[in-house]
Coordinates of N, CA and C and ligand atoms in Angstrom, one line a residue:
M1 N -74.1 -96.0 -26.9 CA -74.7 -95.1 -27.8 C -74.8 -93.7 -27.3
L2 N -74.7 -92.7 -28.2 CA -74.7 -91.3 -27.7 C -76.0 -91.0 -27.0
S3 N -77.1 -91.6 -27.5 CA -78.4 -91.3 -26.9 C -78.5 -91.8 -25.4
E4 N -77.6 -92.7 -25.0 CA -77.6 -93.2 -23.7 C -76.7 -92.5 -22.7
L5 N -75.9 -91.6 -23.3 CA -75.0 -90.9 -22.4 C -75.7 -90.1 -21.3
K6 N -75.1 -90.1 -20.1 CA -75.8 -89.3 -19.1 C -75.5 -87.8 -19.3
T7 N -76.5 -87.0 -19.1 CA -76.3 -85.6 -19.4 C -76.4 -84.8 -18.1
T8 N -76.4 -85.5 -16.9 CA -76.4 -84.8 -15.7 C -75.2 -85.3 -14.9
I9 N -74.7 -84.5 -13.9 CA -73.6 -84.8 -13.1 C -74.0 -84.8 -11.7
P10 N -73.6 -85.8 -10.9 CA -74.0 -85.7 -9.4 C -73.3 -84.5 -8.8
D11 N -74.1 -83.9 -7.9 CA -73.6 -82.7 -7.1 C -73.1 -81.6 -8.0
F12 N -73.8 -81.4 -9.1 CA -73.4 -80.4 -10.1 C -73.4 -79.0 -9.4
D13 N -74.2 -78.8 -8.4 CA -74.3 -77.4 -7.8 C -73.0 -77.1 -7.0
K14 N -72.2 -78.1 -6.7 CA -71.0 -77.8 -5.9 C -69.8 -77.3 -6.8
Y15 N -70.0 -77.4 -8.1 CA -68.9 -76.9 -9.0 C -69.1 -75.5 -9.4
E16 N -68.0 -74.7 -9.3 CA -68.1 -73.3 -9.6 C -67.5 -73.0 -11.0
R17 N -66.4 -73.7 -11.3 CA -65.7 -73.5 -12.6 C -65.7 -74.8 -13.3
I18 N -66.2 -74.7 -14.6 CA -66.4 -76.0 -15.3 C -65.7 -75.8 -16.7
F19 N -64.8 -76.7 -16.9 CA -64.1 -76.8 -18.2 C -65.0 -77.6 -19.1
I20 N -65.4 -77.1 -20.3 CA -66.2 -77.8 -21.2 C -65.4 -77.9 -22.5
G21 N -65.0 -79.2 -22.9 CA -64.3 -79.4 -24.1 C -65.2 -80.1 -25.1
S22 N -65.1 -79.6 -26.4 CA -65.9 -80.2 -27.4 C -65.2 -80.2 -28.7
P23 N -65.5 -81.1 -29.6 CA -65.1 -81.0 -31.0 C -66.0 -80.0 -31.8
T24 N -65.5 -79.5 -32.9 CA -66.4 -78.9 -33.9 C -67.1 -79.9 -34.7
W25 N -68.4 -79.9 -34.7 CA -69.1 -80.8 -35.7 C -70.0 -79.9 -36.5
N26 N -69.8 -80.0 -37.8 CA -70.6 -79.1 -38.7 C -70.6 -77.7 -38.3
M27 N -69.4 -77.3 -37.9 CA -69.1 -75.9 -37.5 C -69.9 -75.4 -36.3
A28 N -70.3 -76.4 -35.5 CA -71.2 -76.1 -34.3 C -70.9 -77.1 -33.2
L29 N -71.6 -76.9 -32.0 CA -71.5 -77.8 -30.9 C -72.2 -79.1 -31.3
P30 N -71.6 -80.3 -31.0 CA -72.4 -81.5 -31.2 C -73.6 -81.5 -30.3
Q31 N -74.6 -82.2 -30.8 CA -75.9 -82.2 -30.0 C -75.7 -82.8 -28.6
F32 N -74.8 -83.7 -28.4 CA -74.7 -84.2 -27.0 C -74.2 -83.2 -26.1
V33 N -73.4 -82.2 -26.6 CA -72.9 -81.1 -25.7 C -74.1 -80.1 -25.5
V34 N -74.9 -79.9 -26.5 CA -76.1 -79.0 -26.3 C -77.0 -79.6 -25.3
S35 N -77.2 -81.0 -25.3 CA -78.0 -81.6 -24.3 C -77.5 -81.5 -22.9
F36 N -76.2 -81.6 -22.8 CA -75.5 -81.4 -21.5 C -75.8 -80.0 -21.0
I37 N -75.7 -79.0 -21.8 CA -75.9 -77.6 -21.4 C -77.4 -77.5 -21.0
D38 N -78.3 -78.0 -21.8 CA -79.7 -77.8 -21.6 C -80.2 -78.6 -20.3
N39 N -79.5 -79.6 -19.9 CA -79.9 -80.4 -18.8 C -79.3 -80.1 -17.5
N40 N -78.5 -79.0 -17.4 CA -77.9 -78.6 -16.2 C -78.0 -77.1 -16.0
D41 N -78.0 -76.7 -14.7 CA -78.2 -75.3 -14.4 C -76.9 -74.6 -14.2
F42 N -76.5 -73.8 -15.2 CA -75.2 -73.1 -15.2 C -75.2 -71.7 -14.6
N43 N -76.4 -71.3 -14.0 CA -76.5 -70.0 -13.5 C -75.5 -69.7 -12.4
G44 N -74.7 -68.7 -12.5 CA -73.7 -68.3 -11.5 C -72.4 -69.0 -11.7
K45 N -72.3 -69.9 -12.6 CA -71.0 -70.7 -12.8 C -70.1 -70.1 -13.9
T46 N -68.8 -70.4 -13.8 CA -67.9 -70.0 -14.8 C -67.6 -71.2 -15.7
I47 N -67.7 -71.0 -17.0 CA -67.4 -72.0 -18.0 C -66.1 -71.6 -18.7
I48 N -65.2 -72.6 -18.7 CA -63.9 -72.4 -19.4 C -63.9 -73.4 -20.6
P49 N -64.2 -72.9 -21.8 CA -64.3 -73.8 -22.9 C -63.1 -74.0 -23.7
F50 N -63.0 -75.2 -24.3 CA -61.9 -75.5 -25.2 C -62.5 -76.4 -26.3
N51 N -61.7 -76.4 -27.4 CA -62.3 -77.0 -28.7 C -61.2 -77.7 -29.5
R52 N -61.6 -78.8 -30.1 CA -60.7 -79.4 -31.2 C -61.5 -79.4 -32.5
H53 N -60.8 -79.1 -33.5 CA -61.4 -79.0 -34.8 C -60.6 -79.7 -35.9
G54 N -61.2 -80.0 -37.0 CA -60.5 -80.7 -38.1 C -59.8 -79.8 -39.1
G55 N -59.7 -78.5 -38.8 CA -59.0 -77.6 -39.7 C -59.8 -76.4 -40.0
Y56 N -61.1 -76.3 -39.6 CA -61.9 -75.2 -39.9 C -62.3 -74.3 -38.7
G57 N -61.6 -74.5 -37.6 CA -61.8 -73.7 -36.4 C -63.0 -74.1 -35.5
A58 N -63.2 -73.3 -34.5 CA -64.2 -73.5 -33.5 C -65.6 -73.3 -34.0
G59 N -65.8 -72.6 -35.1 CA -67.1 -72.4 -35.6 C -67.9 -71.6 -34.6
S60 N -69.1 -72.0 -34.4 CA -70.0 -71.3 -33.4 C -70.0 -71.9 -32.0
T61 N -69.1 -72.8 -31.8 CA -69.1 -73.6 -30.5 C -69.1 -72.7 -29.3
F62 N -68.1 -71.7 -29.3 CA -68.0 -70.9 -28.1 C -69.2 -69.9 -28.0
R63 N -69.7 -69.4 -29.1 CA -70.8 -68.5 -29.1 C -72.1 -69.3 -28.6
Q64 N -72.2 -70.5 -29.0 CA -73.4 -71.3 -28.5 C -73.3 -71.5 -27.0
L65 N -72.2 -71.7 -26.5 CA -72.1 -71.9 -25.0 C -72.5 -70.6 -24.3
S66 N -72.1 -69.5 -24.9 CA -72.5 -68.2 -24.2 C -74.0 -68.0 -24.3
T67 N -74.6 -68.4 -25.3 CA -76.0 -68.1 -25.4 C -76.9 -69.2 -24.7
S68 N -76.4 -70.4 -24.7 CA -77.2 -71.5 -24.1 C -77.1 -71.7 -22.6
A69 N -75.9 -71.4 -22.1 CA -75.7 -71.6 -20.6 C -76.1 -70.4 -19.9
K70 N -77.4 -70.3 -19.6 CA -78.0 -69.1 -19.1 C -77.4 -68.7 -17.7
G71 N -77.0 -67.5 -17.5 CA -76.5 -67.0 -16.3 C -75.0 -67.4 -16.0
A72 N -74.3 -68.0 -17.0 CA -72.9 -68.4 -16.8 C -72.0 -67.4 -17.3
D73 N -70.8 -67.3 -16.7 CA -69.8 -66.4 -17.3 C -68.9 -67.3 -18.1
V74 N -68.9 -67.1 -19.4 CA -68.2 -68.0 -20.3 C -66.8 -67.3 -20.7
L75 N -65.7 -67.9 -20.2 CA -64.4 -67.2 -20.5 C -63.9 -67.5 -21.9
E76 N -62.9 -66.8 -22.3 CA -62.3 -67.0 -23.6 C -61.9 -68.5 -23.8
G77 N -62.3 -69.0 -25.0 CA -62.0 -70.4 -25.2 C -60.6 -70.6 -25.9
Y78 N -60.1 -71.9 -25.8 CA -58.9 -72.3 -26.5 C -59.3 -73.3 -27.5
T79 N -58.8 -73.1 -28.7 CA -59.1 -74.0 -29.8 C -57.8 -74.5 -30.5
V80 N -57.8 -75.7 -30.9 CA -56.6 -76.3 -31.5 C -57.1 -77.3 -32.6
K81 N -56.3 -77.4 -33.6 CA -56.6 -78.4 -34.7 C -56.3 -79.8 -34.1
S82 N -57.1 -80.7 -34.5 CA -57.0 -82.1 -34.0 C -55.9 -82.8 -34.7
G83 N -55.7 -84.1 -34.4 CA -54.8 -84.9 -35.2 C -55.4 -85.2 -36.5
E84 N -54.7 -86.0 -37.3 CA -55.2 -86.4 -38.6 C -55.6 -87.8 -38.6
E85 N -56.8 -88.1 -38.1 CA -57.2 -89.5 -37.9 C -57.0 -90.4 -39.1
T86 N -57.3 -89.8 -40.3 CA -57.2 -90.6 -41.5 C -55.7 -91.0 -41.8
N87 N -54.8 -90.3 -41.2 CA -53.4 -90.7 -41.3 C -52.8 -91.4 -40.1
G88 N -53.7 -91.7 -39.2 CA -53.3 -92.4 -38.0 C -52.7 -91.5 -36.9
L89 N -52.8 -90.2 -37.1 CA -52.3 -89.3 -36.1 C -53.4 -88.8 -35.2
M90 N -53.6 -89.4 -34.0 CA -54.8 -89.1 -33.3 C -54.6 -87.8 -32.3
L91 N -53.4 -87.5 -32.1 CA -53.2 -86.4 -31.1 C -52.8 -85.1 -31.7
S92 N -53.4 -84.0 -31.1 CA -52.9 -82.7 -31.5 C -51.5 -82.4 -31.1
I93 N -51.0 -83.1 -30.0 CA -49.7 -82.8 -29.5 C -48.6 -83.7 -30.0
R94 N -48.9 -84.2 -31.2 CA -47.9 -85.1 -31.8 C -46.6 -84.3 -32.2
N95 N -45.5 -84.9 -32.1 CA -44.2 -84.4 -32.6 C -43.9 -83.0 -32.1
K96 N -43.6 -82.1 -33.1 CA -43.2 -80.8 -32.7 C -44.3 -79.9 -32.2
N97 N -45.5 -80.4 -32.3 CA -46.6 -79.6 -31.8 C -46.7 -79.7 -30.3
R98 N -46.1 -80.6 -29.6 CA -46.3 -80.8 -28.2 C -45.9 -79.5 -27.4
E99 N -44.7 -79.0 -27.7 CA -44.2 -77.9 -26.9 C -45.1 -76.6 -27.3
K100 N -45.3 -76.5 -28.5 CA -46.1 -75.3 -29.0 C -47.5 -75.3 -28.3
I101 N -48.2 -76.4 -28.4 CA -49.5 -76.4 -27.8 C -49.5 -76.3 -26.3
S102 N -48.5 -76.9 -25.7 CA -48.4 -76.8 -24.2 C -48.2 -75.4 -23.8
N103 N -47.4 -74.6 -24.6 CA -47.2 -73.2 -24.3 C -48.4 -72.4 -24.5
E104 N -49.1 -72.7 -25.5 CA -50.4 -72.0 -25.8 C -51.4 -72.2 -24.7
I105 N -51.5 -73.5 -24.2 CA -52.5 -73.8 -23.2 C -52.1 -73.1 -21.9
N106 N -50.8 -73.1 -21.5 CA -50.3 -72.4 -20.3 C -50.6 -70.9 -20.4
T107 N -50.4 -70.3 -21.6 CA -50.7 -68.9 -21.7 C -52.2 -68.6 -21.6
W108 N -53.0 -69.5 -22.2 CA -54.5 -69.3 -22.1 C -54.9 -69.4 -20.6
L109 N -54.4 -70.5 -19.9 CA -54.8 -70.6 -18.5 C -54.4 -69.5 -17.6
E110 N -53.2 -69.0 -17.9 CA -52.6 -67.9 -17.1 C -53.5 -66.6 -17.2
T111 N -54.2 -66.5 -18.4 CA -54.9 -65.2 -18.6 C -56.0 -65.1 -17.5
F112 N -56.5 -66.2 -17.0 CA -57.5 -66.1 -15.9 C -57.1 -67.0 -14.7
N113 N -55.7 -67.0 -14.5 CA -55.1 -67.6 -13.3 C -55.6 -69.0 -13.0
Q114 N -55.8 -69.8 -14.0 CA -56.2 -71.2 -13.8 C -55.1 -72.1 -13.4
L115 N -53.8 -71.7 -13.6 CA -52.7 -72.5 -13.2 C -52.5 -72.5 -11.7
K116 N -53.0 -71.5 -11.0 CA -52.7 -71.3 -9.6 C -53.8 -71.9 -8.7
N117 N -55.0 -71.9 -9.2 CA -56.1 -72.3 -8.3 C -56.5 -73.8 -8.4
Ligands
FMN201 C1 -69.6 -85.6 -37.5 C2 -68.4 -84.7 -37.6 C3 -68.5 -83.4 -38.1 C4 -67.3 -82.6 -38.1 N1 -67.4 -81.4 -38.5 C5 -66.3 -80.6 -38.6 C6 -66.4 -79.2 -39.0 O1 -67.4 -78.7 -39.3 N2 -65.2 -78.5 -39.0 C7 -64.0 -79.0 -38.5 O2 -63.0 -78.3 -38.5 N3 -63.9 -80.3 -38.1 C8 -65.0 -81.1 -38.1 N4 -64.9 -82.4 -37.7 C9 -63.6 -82.9 -37.2 C10 -63.6 -82.9 -35.7 O3 -63.7 -81.6 -35.2 C11 -62.4 -83.6 -35.2 O4 -62.5 -84.9 -35.6 C12 -62.3 -83.5 -33.7 O5 -61.9 -82.3 -33.4 C13 -61.4 -84.6 -33.1 O6 -61.3 -84.3 -31.8 P1 -61.7 -85.4 -30.7 O7 -60.8 -86.6 -31.0 O8 -61.4 -84.8 -29.4 O9 -63.2 -85.7 -30.9 C14 -66.1 -83.2 -37.7 C15 -66.0 -84.5 -37.2 C16 -67.1 -85.3 -37.2 C17 -67.0 -86.7 -36.7

């Protein structure tokens, strides 16, 4: 159950750069991601956010991270439309999208040198 998910991570203070991926739910961050942010100290850390959505975009998810994770540097996020679960297509990278999305992610990561470190 979602309510039983752990919202803290062992040795959290050792991590400097943290990728946070989330879906868009009701054009916002799901509550379990909000709980994760609220239950951990992000001061001085760098957050690299990414998002999957069902066709309406990231909504307020990236802005919420910036305002909720106090003291963190939140870098530009990457967002992509998800698969079409109702049609049995679960992956964004299906078929012709694989190369396109792979290139987009590489470009996104290169903007802050995440491919090298
Ligand atoms: C409760 C719920 C609310 C959702 N709300 C939105 C929404 O407001 N806008 C949108 O584009 N997609 C919405 N979606 C679609 C999800 O963003 C999509 O299923 C998700 O990106 C799939 O990625 P995942 O398999 O990584 O969870 C919603 C899905 C659920 C289950």
